[in-house]
Amino acid sequence: MNMKDFSLEGKVAWVTGASYGIGFAIASALHSAGAQICFNDINQAAVDRGLASYKEAGIPVKGYVCDVTDEEAVNATTAQIVKDFGKIDILVNNAGIIKRIPMCDMKASEFRQVIDVDLNAPFIVSKAVIPGMIKQGHGKIINICSMMSELGRETVSAYAAAKGGLKMLTRNIASEYGEYNIQCNGIGPGYIETPQTAPLRERQPDGSRHPFDQFIVSKTPAARWGTTADLQGPAVFLASDASNFINGHILYVDGGILAYIGKQPQ
Ligand code: NAP
Ligand code: GCO
């Protein structure tokens, strides 16, 4: 066993939607392991916000304005990254949105928007980078899935459908391109403290914790929300040579919530 297998020295990693949140944390971890980092976000303001955060963290990065649902923009950004860095070894499909609306109240256009960002975009970006990975004889694709790749709940029909699809897209990329030494795996975060889940953790007017906050803590064996730092080690592992024989796997980083039926009523 050579611990250098966990190193990302000499690698180039692209993390989508990584101005902040989980993407920023994963990009930071990949840099710590030695990778050169590039990221994109949906507009210049978001990219500039990210550049400032990376600079503050002492992480050299290149930022690109790219809406991951726009195939033409993704292809152009892929070409620009390869021109700027020479290659793409690691792709993290992180960009994502959620709309919490009861299904029968959700417009079809809203459903389609979530599917577009959370499922169609990982297809588009993966399709853009795989040819280069085949040519160089290796590649790592990490799709940021979700507990909703396995479970449903009220108001997240589009998101669960997208993340369930992303689990199967992960397995299909692994199946179709594994012979080219491309490993495609997923990370399935549990409930993580980021802007995306902030509405689920907001204090109530009386100062008490949000009911959903209390629910999640009771449903999680670790008895806490996850932090973006909890995802960093798993991301480095799946981006490294240490995971070269792991393909099509969804690594759930959820504090045990998927394993737990829930605390019995006292
Ligand atoms: P977040 O805080 O909402 O950040 C999402 C990022 O994606 C933002 O930078 C956002 O940019 C970007 N983005 C959205 N649409 C985009 C598009 N069309 N093109 C380019 N960038 C786009 O979310 P997060 O909590 O960090 O989640 C990141 C990923 O983890 C998502 O795929 C999410 O589904 C998944 N996840 C999150 C949790 C959790 O508990 N937080 C758990 C499981 C999975 P703008 O803000 O500028 O739009
Ligand atoms: C929700 C949450 C979850 C988390 C995450 C869980 O509304 O249920 O946003 O979907 O974001 O995906 O793994």
Tab-separated table of C-alpha atoms and ligand atoms in Angstrom:
chain	number	residue	atom	x	y	z
A	1	MET	CA	0.000	0.000	0.000
A	2	ASN	CA	1.492	3.324	-1.039
A	3	MET	CA	0.042	6.405	0.642
A	4	LYS	CA	0.972	8.358	-2.511
A	5	ASP	CA	-2.106	6.722	-4.044
A	6	PHE	CA	-4.128	9.290	-2.073
A	7	SER	CA	-2.155	12.181	-3.572
A	8	LEU	CA	-3.600	14.357	-6.352
A	9	GLU	CA	-0.253	15.921	-7.246
A	10	GLY	CA	-0.146	16.720	-10.974
A	11	LYS	CA	-3.907	16.365	-11.374
A	12	VAL	CA	-6.349	18.984	-12.713
A	13	ALA	CA	-9.786	19.072	-11.122
A	14	TRP	CA	-12.940	20.868	-12.297
A	15	VAL	CA	-15.632	21.345	-9.671
A	16	THR	CA	-18.907	22.726	-10.997
A	17	GLY	CA	-20.936	25.301	-9.053
A	18	ALA	CA	-18.132	25.699	-6.543
A	19	SER	CA	-18.227	29.365	-5.481
A	20	TYR	CA	-19.329	28.265	-2.028
A	21	GLY	CA	-21.029	25.423	-0.184
A	22	ILE	CA	-20.158	21.786	-0.790
A	23	GLY	CA	-18.409	22.537	-4.077
A	24	PHE	CA	-16.062	25.036	-2.474
A	25	ALA	CA	-15.223	22.594	0.324
A	26	ILE	CA	-14.534	19.753	-2.106
A	27	ALA	CA	-12.396	21.984	-4.339
A	28	SER	CA	-10.435	23.097	-1.284
A	29	ALA	CA	-9.828	19.485	-0.274
A	30	LEU	CA	-8.707	18.452	-3.755
A	31	HIS	CA	-6.250	21.372	-3.689
A	32	SER	CA	-4.961	20.275	-0.293
A	33	ALA	CA	-4.274	16.858	-1.820
A	34	GLY	CA	-2.241	18.492	-4.585
A	35	ALA	CA	-4.666	19.107	-7.456
A	36	GLN	CA	-4.872	22.262	-9.564
A	37	ILE	CA	-8.418	23.619	-9.262
A	38	CYS	CA	-10.839	25.207	-11.675
A	39	PHE	CA	-14.481	25.941	-11.008
A	40	ASN	CA	-17.448	27.510	-12.705
A	41	ASP	CA	-20.562	29.254	-11.598
A	42	ILE	CA	-23.625	30.552	-13.290
A	43	ASN	CA	-22.668	34.222	-13.589
A	44	GLN	CA	-19.711	36.562	-13.144
A	45	ALA	CA	-20.911	37.803	-9.772
A	46	ALA	CA	-20.962	34.249	-8.409
A	47	VAL	CA	-17.559	33.486	-9.948
A	48	ASP	CA	-16.090	36.680	-8.470
A	49	ARG	CA	-17.528	35.725	-5.074
A	50	GLY	CA	-15.851	32.372	-5.394
A	51	LEU	CA	-12.533	33.855	-6.535
A	52	ALA	CA	-12.491	36.095	-3.476
A	53	SER	CA	-13.169	33.123	-1.183
A	54	TYR	CA	-10.483	30.974	-2.773
A	55	LYS	CA	-8.002	33.885	-2.583
A	56	GLU	CA	-8.819	34.346	1.108
A	57	ALA	CA	-8.193	30.633	1.604
A	58	GLY	CA	-4.875	30.885	-0.248
A	59	ILE	CA	-6.047	28.535	-3.007
A	60	PRO	CA	-4.965	29.412	-6.589
A	61	VAL	CA	-7.881	28.718	-8.929
A	62	LYS	CA	-9.304	29.696	-12.271
A	63	GLY	CA	-13.006	30.544	-12.375
A	64	TYR	CA	-15.239	30.294	-15.431
A	65	VAL	CA	-18.712	31.674	-16.066
A	66	CYS	CA	-20.745	28.736	-17.288
A	67	ASP	CA	-24.355	27.655	-16.864
A	68	VAL	CA	-23.959	23.880	-16.690
A	69	THR	CA	-27.343	23.378	-18.399
A	70	ASP	CA	-26.056	25.155	-21.524
A	71	GLU	CA	-24.297	22.520	-23.661
A	72	GLU	CA	-22.621	25.099	-25.907
A	73	ALA	CA	-21.268	26.963	-22.895
A	74	VAL	CA	-20.113	23.709	-21.268
A	75	ASN	CA	-18.268	22.622	-24.408
A	76	ALA	CA	-16.619	26.037	-24.713
A	77	THR	CA	-15.633	26.019	-21.025
A	78	THR	CA	-14.245	22.493	-21.315
A	79	ALA	CA	-12.101	23.593	-24.266
A	80	GLN	CA	-10.930	26.686	-22.364
A	81	ILE	CA	-9.989	24.641	-19.282
A	82	VAL	CA	-7.987	22.212	-21.426
A	83	LYS	CA	-6.294	25.213	-23.107
A	84	ASP	CA	-5.516	26.791	-19.719
A	85	PHE	CA	-4.499	23.619	-17.823
A	86	GLY	CA	-3.643	21.134	-20.571
A	87	LYS	CA	-6.086	18.463	-19.359
A	88	ILE	CA	-8.940	17.536	-16.990
A	89	ASP	CA	-8.252	14.546	-14.740
A	90	ILE	CA	-11.088	14.962	-12.235
A	91	LEU	CA	-14.633	16.244	-12.719
A	92	VAL	CA	-16.938	16.868	-9.771
A	93	ASN	CA	-20.543	17.427	-10.889
A	94	ASN	CA	-21.587	19.469	-7.870
A	95	ALA	CA	-23.787	22.287	-9.224
A	96	GLY	CA	-27.352	21.733	-8.163
A	97	ILE	CA	-30.620	23.314	-7.148
A	98	ILE	CA	-33.684	22.237	-5.208
A	99	LYS	CA	-37.270	23.464	-5.231
A	100	ARG	CA	-39.337	22.452	-2.203
A	101	ILE	CA	-42.903	22.496	-3.556
A	102	PRO	CA	-45.686	19.917	-3.063
A	103	MET	CA	-45.763	17.945	-6.304
A	104	CYS	CA	-49.322	18.825	-7.226
A	105	ASP	CA	-48.510	22.508	-6.751
A	106	MET	CA	-45.299	22.346	-8.790
A	107	LYS	CA	-45.363	23.691	-12.347
A	108	ALA	CA	-43.972	21.375	-15.013
A	109	SER	CA	-41.479	24.134	-15.860
A	110	GLU	CA	-40.228	24.096	-12.242
A	111	PHE	CA	-39.878	20.305	-12.321
A	112	ARG	CA	-37.983	20.520	-15.597
A	113	GLN	CA	-35.644	23.212	-14.229
A	114	VAL	CA	-34.537	20.976	-11.350
A	115	ILE	CA	-34.068	17.978	-13.670
A	116	ASP	CA	-32.113	20.234	-16.036
A	117	VAL	CA	-29.570	21.369	-13.441
A	118	ASP	CA	-29.364	18.255	-11.274
A	119	LEU	CA	-29.480	15.525	-13.931
A	120	ASN	CA	-29.174	16.849	-17.490
A	121	ALA	CA	-26.190	19.038	-16.597
A	122	PRO	CA	-24.055	16.193	-15.130
A	123	PHE	CA	-24.767	14.328	-18.385
A	124	ILE	CA	-23.737	17.350	-20.484
A	125	VAL	CA	-20.545	18.077	-18.532
A	126	SER	CA	-19.517	14.412	-18.283
A	127	LYS	CA	-20.102	13.997	-22.037
A	128	ALA	CA	-17.828	16.985	-22.647
A	129	VAL	CA	-14.893	15.725	-20.554
A	130	ILE	CA	-14.989	11.954	-21.177
A	131	PRO	CA	-13.368	12.053	-24.658
A	132	GLY	CA	-10.299	13.781	-23.205
A	133	MET	CA	-10.185	11.274	-20.343
A	134	ILE	CA	-10.321	8.396	-22.824
A	135	LYS	CA	-7.481	9.994	-24.829
A	136	GLN	CA	-5.253	10.410	-21.740
A	137	GLY	CA	-6.039	6.925	-20.465
A	138	HIS	CA	-7.598	7.883	-17.140
A	139	GLY	CA	-10.252	10.014	-15.481
A	140	LYS	CA	-12.335	10.453	-12.340
A	141	ILE	CA	-15.930	11.642	-12.330
A	142	ILE	CA	-17.647	12.269	-8.999
A	143	ASN	CA	-21.375	13.034	-9.075
A	144	ILE	CA	-22.827	14.713	-6.009
A	145	CYS	CA	-25.926	12.650	-5.396
A	146	SER	CA	-28.081	12.780	-2.275
A	147	MET	CA	-29.978	10.747	0.266
A	148	MET	CA	-32.803	11.542	-2.124
A	149	SER	CA	-31.074	9.215	-4.558
A	150	GLU	CA	-32.549	6.533	-2.239
A	151	LEU	CA	-35.427	8.122	-0.337
A	152	GLY	CA	-38.302	10.471	-1.039
A	153	ARG	CA	-39.993	13.022	1.134
A	154	GLU	CA	-42.716	15.594	0.803
A	155	THR	CA	-42.069	18.569	-1.502
A	156	VAL	CA	-38.883	17.333	-3.195
A	157	SER	CA	-40.285	15.228	-6.070
A	158	ALA	CA	-38.197	16.880	-8.793
A	159	TYR	CA	-35.030	16.795	-6.720
A	160	ALA	CA	-35.468	13.128	-5.746
A	161	ALA	CA	-36.233	12.180	-9.345
A	162	ALA	CA	-33.095	14.006	-10.494
A	163	LYS	CA	-30.823	12.590	-7.799
A	164	GLY	CA	-32.209	9.087	-8.314
A	165	GLY	CA	-31.441	9.498	-11.986
A	166	LEU	CA	-27.984	10.818	-11.168
A	167	LYS	CA	-27.288	7.624	-9.201
A	168	MET	CA	-28.113	5.561	-12.293
A	169	LEU	CA	-26.214	7.925	-14.631
A	170	THR	CA	-23.208	7.378	-12.342
A	171	ARG	CA	-23.565	3.616	-12.673
A	172	ASN	CA	-24.018	3.861	-16.427
A	173	ILE	CA	-20.946	6.027	-16.986
A	174	ALA	CA	-18.999	3.504	-14.881
A	175	SER	CA	-20.382	0.673	-17.026
A	176	GLU	CA	-19.779	2.352	-20.382
A	177	TYR	CA	-16.322	3.865	-19.762
A	178	GLY	CA	-14.721	1.721	-17.081
A	179	GLU	CA	-12.663	-0.048	-19.728
A	180	TYR	CA	-10.893	3.281	-20.458
A	181	ASN	CA	-9.708	3.526	-16.843
A	182	ILE	CA	-12.397	6.096	-16.061
A	183	GLN	CA	-13.980	5.711	-12.637
A	184	CYS	CA	-17.356	7.354	-12.082
A	185	ASN	CA	-18.689	7.305	-8.543
A	186	GLY	CA	-21.106	9.348	-6.459
A	187	ILE	CA	-21.011	10.992	-3.094
A	188	GLY	CA	-24.372	11.007	-1.330
A	189	PRO	CA	-24.243	13.660	1.382
A	190	GLY	CA	-26.718	13.459	4.209
A	191	TYR	CA	-28.143	16.707	5.573
A	192	ILE	CA	-25.303	19.210	5.361
A	193	GLU	CA	-25.159	22.757	6.716
A	194	THR	CA	-25.038	24.892	3.563
A	195	PRO	CA	-27.128	27.739	2.092
A	196	GLN	CA	-29.241	25.119	0.325
A	197	THR	CA	-30.480	23.685	3.628
A	198	ALA	CA	-30.546	26.947	5.561
A	199	PRO	CA	-34.375	27.188	5.313
A	200	LEU	CA	-34.609	23.803	7.085
A	201	ARG	CA	-32.518	25.029	10.020
A	202	GLU	CA	-33.902	28.521	10.559
A	203	ARG	CA	-34.762	29.347	14.164
A	204	GLN	CA	-38.483	29.722	14.831
A	205	PRO	CA	-39.923	33.128	15.901
A	206	ASP	CA	-39.850	31.945	19.516
A	207	GLY	CA	-36.158	31.075	19.128
A	208	SER	CA	-36.723	27.320	19.095
A	209	ARG	CA	-35.090	25.071	16.548
A	210	HIS	CA	-36.848	24.410	13.222
A	211	PRO	CA	-38.960	21.221	13.498
A	212	PHE	CA	-37.118	19.765	10.506
A	213	ASP	CA	-33.792	20.490	12.207
A	214	GLN	CA	-34.933	18.500	15.249
A	215	PHE	CA	-36.292	15.744	12.990
A	216	ILE	CA	-33.024	15.298	11.109
A	217	VAL	CA	-30.912	15.255	14.262
A	218	SER	CA	-33.217	12.573	15.726
A	219	LYS	CA	-33.025	10.537	12.509
A	220	THR	CA	-29.241	10.683	12.293
A	221	PRO	CA	-27.216	8.246	14.450
A	222	ALA	CA	-24.435	10.853	14.562
A	223	ALA	CA	-27.088	13.138	16.113
A	224	ARG	CA	-25.948	16.171	14.152
A	225	TRP	CA	-26.118	17.844	10.744
A	226	GLY	CA	-23.149	17.192	8.508
A	227	THR	CA	-20.659	19.892	7.615
A	228	THR	CA	-18.964	20.403	4.271
A	229	ALA	CA	-15.733	19.291	5.957
A	230	ASP	CA	-17.269	15.807	6.410
A	231	LEU	CA	-17.283	15.437	2.635
A	232	GLN	CA	-13.666	16.404	2.008
A	233	GLY	CA	-11.922	13.133	2.784
A	234	PRO	CA	-14.399	11.023	0.794
A	235	ALA	CA	-13.981	13.381	-2.175
A	236	VAL	CA	-10.184	13.138	-2.113
A	237	PHE	CA	-10.434	9.350	-1.850
A	238	LEU	CA	-12.755	9.014	-4.852
A	239	ALA	CA	-10.621	11.483	-6.844
A	240	SER	CA	-7.396	9.552	-6.127
A	241	ASP	CA	-5.682	6.410	-7.381
A	242	ALA	CA	-6.610	4.803	-4.053
A	243	SER	CA	-10.100	4.216	-5.499
A	244	ASN	CA	-9.130	2.973	-8.967
A	245	PHE	CA	-11.043	-0.295	-8.561
A	246	ILE	CA	-14.184	1.398	-7.229
A	247	ASN	CA	-16.654	2.212	-10.011
A	248	GLY	CA	-20.364	2.953	-10.065
A	249	HIS	CA	-20.473	3.275	-6.282
A	250	ILE	CA	-22.454	5.865	-4.347
A	251	LEU	CA	-20.575	6.669	-1.128
A	252	TYR	CA	-23.132	7.950	1.379
A	253	VAL	CA	-21.671	10.442	3.831
A	254	ASP	CA	-24.739	10.814	6.004
A	255	GLY	CA	-23.871	10.106	9.641
A	256	GLY	CA	-25.704	6.795	9.334
A	257	ILE	CA	-29.147	8.198	8.551
A	258	LEU	CA	-29.815	5.748	5.700
A	259	ALA	CA	-29.009	2.821	8.016
A	260	TYR	CA	-31.317	3.932	10.831
A	261	ILE	CA	-35.050	3.260	11.240
A	262	GLY	CA	-35.281	6.112	13.730
A	263	LYS	CA	-35.449	6.492	17.490
A	264	GLN	CA	-38.430	4.706	19.033
A	265	PRO	CA	-40.951	6.999	20.761
A	266	GLN	CA	-39.988	7.422	24.436
B	1	NAP	P1	-25.773	25.436	-2.788
B	1	NAP	O1	-25.237	26.010	-1.532
B	1	NAP	O2	-27.138	25.849	-3.261
B	1	NAP	O3	-24.709	25.672	-3.986
B	1	NAP	C1	-25.065	25.199	-5.257
B	1	NAP	C2	-24.042	25.787	-6.215
B	1	NAP	O4	-24.399	25.388	-7.550
B	1	NAP	C3	-24.047	27.302	-6.178
B	1	NAP	O5	-22.742	27.811	-6.319
B	1	NAP	C4	-24.888	27.645	-7.399
B	1	NAP	O6	-24.582	28.894	-7.937
B	1	NAP	C5	-24.435	26.564	-8.356
B	1	NAP	N1	-25.366	26.406	-9.478
B	1	NAP	C6	-26.708	26.238	-9.430
B	1	NAP	N2	-27.203	26.156	-10.673
B	1	NAP	C7	-26.155	26.263	-11.526
B	1	NAP	C8	-26.023	26.252	-12.949
B	1	NAP	N3	-27.084	26.118	-13.754
B	1	NAP	N4	-24.784	26.402	-13.494
B	1	NAP	C9	-23.699	26.563	-12.689
B	1	NAP	N5	-23.755	26.588	-11.337
B	1	NAP	C10	-24.981	26.426	-10.774
B	1	NAP	O7	-25.807	23.866	-2.681
B	1	NAP	P2	-24.955	22.878	-1.763
B	1	NAP	O8	-25.709	22.597	-0.520
B	1	NAP	O9	-23.540	23.345	-1.697
B	1	NAP	O10	-25.068	21.588	-2.690
B	1	NAP	C11	-24.113	21.311	-3.688
B	1	NAP	C12	-24.518	19.982	-4.272
B	1	NAP	O11	-24.681	19.034	-3.218
B	1	NAP	C13	-25.862	20.034	-5.000
B	1	NAP	O12	-25.828	19.170	-6.112
B	1	NAP	C14	-26.835	19.491	-3.948
B	1	NAP	O13	-27.981	18.915	-4.555
B	1	NAP	C15	-25.999	18.452	-3.287
B	1	NAP	N6	-26.401	18.058	-1.946
B	1	NAP	C16	-26.527	18.985	-0.963
B	1	NAP	C17	-26.868	18.530	0.334
B	1	NAP	C18	-27.018	19.456	1.503
B	1	NAP	O14	-27.532	19.003	2.543
B	1	NAP	N7	-26.616	20.703	1.400
B	1	NAP	C19	-27.048	17.187	0.576
B	1	NAP	C20	-26.950	16.289	-0.481
B	1	NAP	C21	-26.610	16.744	-1.743
B	1	NAP	P3	-25.571	30.140	-7.650
B	1	NAP	O15	-25.776	30.224	-6.180
B	1	NAP	O16	-24.854	31.322	-8.228
B	1	NAP	O17	-26.863	29.822	-8.375
B	2	GCO	C1	-34.354	18.476	1.669
B	2	GCO	C2	-32.868	18.683	1.688
B	2	GCO	C3	-32.160	17.446	1.173
B	2	GCO	C4	-30.683	17.689	1.190
B	2	GCO	C5	-29.935	16.518	0.678
B	2	GCO	C6	-30.112	15.291	1.509
B	2	GCO	O1	-35.074	19.454	1.405
B	2	GCO	O2	-34.766	17.342	1.944
B	2	GCO	O3	-32.509	19.803	0.909
B	2	GCO	O4	-32.609	17.159	-0.101
B	2	GCO	O5	-30.363	18.773	0.392
B	2	GCO	O6	-30.190	16.281	-0.670
B	2	GCO	O7	-29.189	14.326	1.046
